[in-house]
Coordinates of C-alpha atoms in Angstrom, one line a residue:
L596 CA -11.3 -22.0 16.4
F597 CA -8.5 -21.1 18.9
L598 CA -6.2 -23.7 17.4
S599 CA -6.8 -22.5 13.9
M600 CA -5.9 -18.9 15.0
I601 CA -2.6 -20.2 16.4
L602 CA -1.8 -22.1 13.2
V603 CA -2.6 -19.0 11.1
S604 CA -0.3 -16.9 13.3
L605 CA 2.5 -19.4 13.1
S606 CA 2.1 -19.6 9.4
D607 CA 2.3 -15.8 9.0
E608 CA 5.4 -15.7 11.2
E609 CA 7.0 -18.5 9.2
E610 CA 6.4 -16.5 6.0
C611 CA 7.8 -13.4 7.6
T612 CA 11.0 -15.2 8.6
Q613 CA 11.4 -16.5 5.1
E614 CA 11.0 -12.9 3.7
C615 CA 13.2 -10.9 6.1
D616 CA 15.9 -11.2 8.7
V617 CA 14.0 -11.1 12.0
S618 CA 16.8 -9.1 13.6
N619 CA 15.7 -6.2 11.3
K620 CA 12.1 -6.2 12.7
G621 CA 11.5 -3.3 15.0
D622 CA 15.0 -1.9 14.7
G623 CA 13.9 1.6 13.8
T624 CA 14.6 1.3 10.1
C625 CA 12.0 0.4 7.5
D626 CA 13.4 -2.7 5.7
A627 CA 11.6 -3.4 2.4
T628 CA 11.9 -7.2 2.9
C629 CA 10.1 -6.9 6.3
D630 CA 7.4 -4.4 5.1
T631 CA 4.6 -6.9 4.7
S632 CA 1.5 -7.8 6.6
N633 CA 3.0 -11.1 7.6
C634 CA 5.9 -9.2 9.3
N635 CA 3.6 -6.6 10.8
Y636 CA 5.1 -4.0 8.5
D637 CA 8.6 -4.3 10.1
E638 CA 7.0 -4.2 13.6
G639 CA 6.1 -0.5 13.0
D640 CA 9.3 0.7 11.5
C641 CA 7.6 1.4 8.2
P642 CA 5.1 4.3 7.8
T643 CA 1.4 3.8 8.1
H644 CA 0.0 2.1 5.1
C645 CA -2.5 3.8 2.9
S646 CA -3.7 0.4 1.5
E647 CA -3.5 -3.2 2.7
D648 CA -0.8 -4.2 0.2
C649 CA 0.8 -0.9 -0.7
T650 CA 4.1 -1.1 1.0
Y651 CA 6.7 1.6 1.7
A652 CA 8.9 0.2 -1.1
L653 CA 6.1 0.4 -3.6
L654 CA 5.3 4.0 -2.6
H655 CA 9.0 5.0 -3.2
N656 CA 9.9 3.1 -6.3
D657 CA 8.9 5.9 -8.8
V658 CA 6.7 3.4 -10.7
C659 CA 2.9 3.7 -10.8
D660 CA 1.7 0.5 -9.0
D661 CA -2.0 -0.2 -9.3
I662 CA -2.3 -1.3 -5.7
C663 CA -1.1 2.2 -4.6
N664 CA -2.9 4.2 -7.2
K665 CA -5.6 5.6 -5.0
F666 CA -6.4 8.9 -3.2
E667 CA -5.3 7.6 0.2
C668 CA -1.9 6.8 -1.2
D669 CA -1.5 10.1 -2.9
W670 CA -1.7 8.4 -6.3
D671 CA 1.3 6.1 -5.5
N672 CA 3.2 9.0 -4.0
N673 CA 2.6 11.0 -7.3
S674 CA 4.0 8.3 -9.5
C675 CA 0.7 7.8 -11.3
S676 CA -0.7 10.1 -13.9
E677 CA -4.3 8.7 -14.0
C678 CA -6.7 7.5 -11.3
A679 CA -8.9 5.9 -14.0
P680 CA -8.6 5.6 -17.8
G681 CA -8.9 9.1 -19.3
C682 CA -8.8 10.9 -15.9
T683 CA -5.5 12.5 -15.1
I684 CA -4.7 13.6 -11.6
E685 CA -4.5 17.2 -12.8
M686 CA -8.2 16.9 -13.9
L687 CA -9.3 16.3 -10.3
D688 CA -8.3 19.8 -9.2
D689 CA -9.3 21.8 -12.2
E690 CA -12.8 22.7 -10.8
E691 CA -14.5 21.1 -13.8
C692 CA -16.7 18.0 -13.8
H693 CA -15.3 15.3 -16.1
Q694 CA -17.4 12.3 -16.8
E695 CA -14.3 10.0 -17.0
C696 CA -13.4 11.1 -13.4
K697 CA -16.8 10.3 -11.9
V698 CA -15.7 6.9 -10.6
S699 CA -14.9 5.6 -7.1
E700 CA -11.2 5.2 -7.9
C701 CA -11.0 9.0 -8.4
K702 CA -13.2 9.8 -5.4
Y703 CA -15.9 11.0 -7.8

């Protein structure tokens, strides 16, 4: 078990070094190429993640990315217009109960 943990850690670190320049890790700047779980989210340079795979780059690309389209990620930093089919973000705050919004993706 201990050996497999070491191998997994080495594998993750190898994937990180293929993705980003290790000199950028932990330098105080969020580097998109290092903002992955394998690189420990740029060793803390990138903001706290609202979802496992929703990176800083995805949150700031002005595109609605499914992985970030959730309440915790502020609907992909307000890039998304719906949290579920037929339920717009505006409908969540209009004080009416909409059947199409009564799903877990929209926080009921």
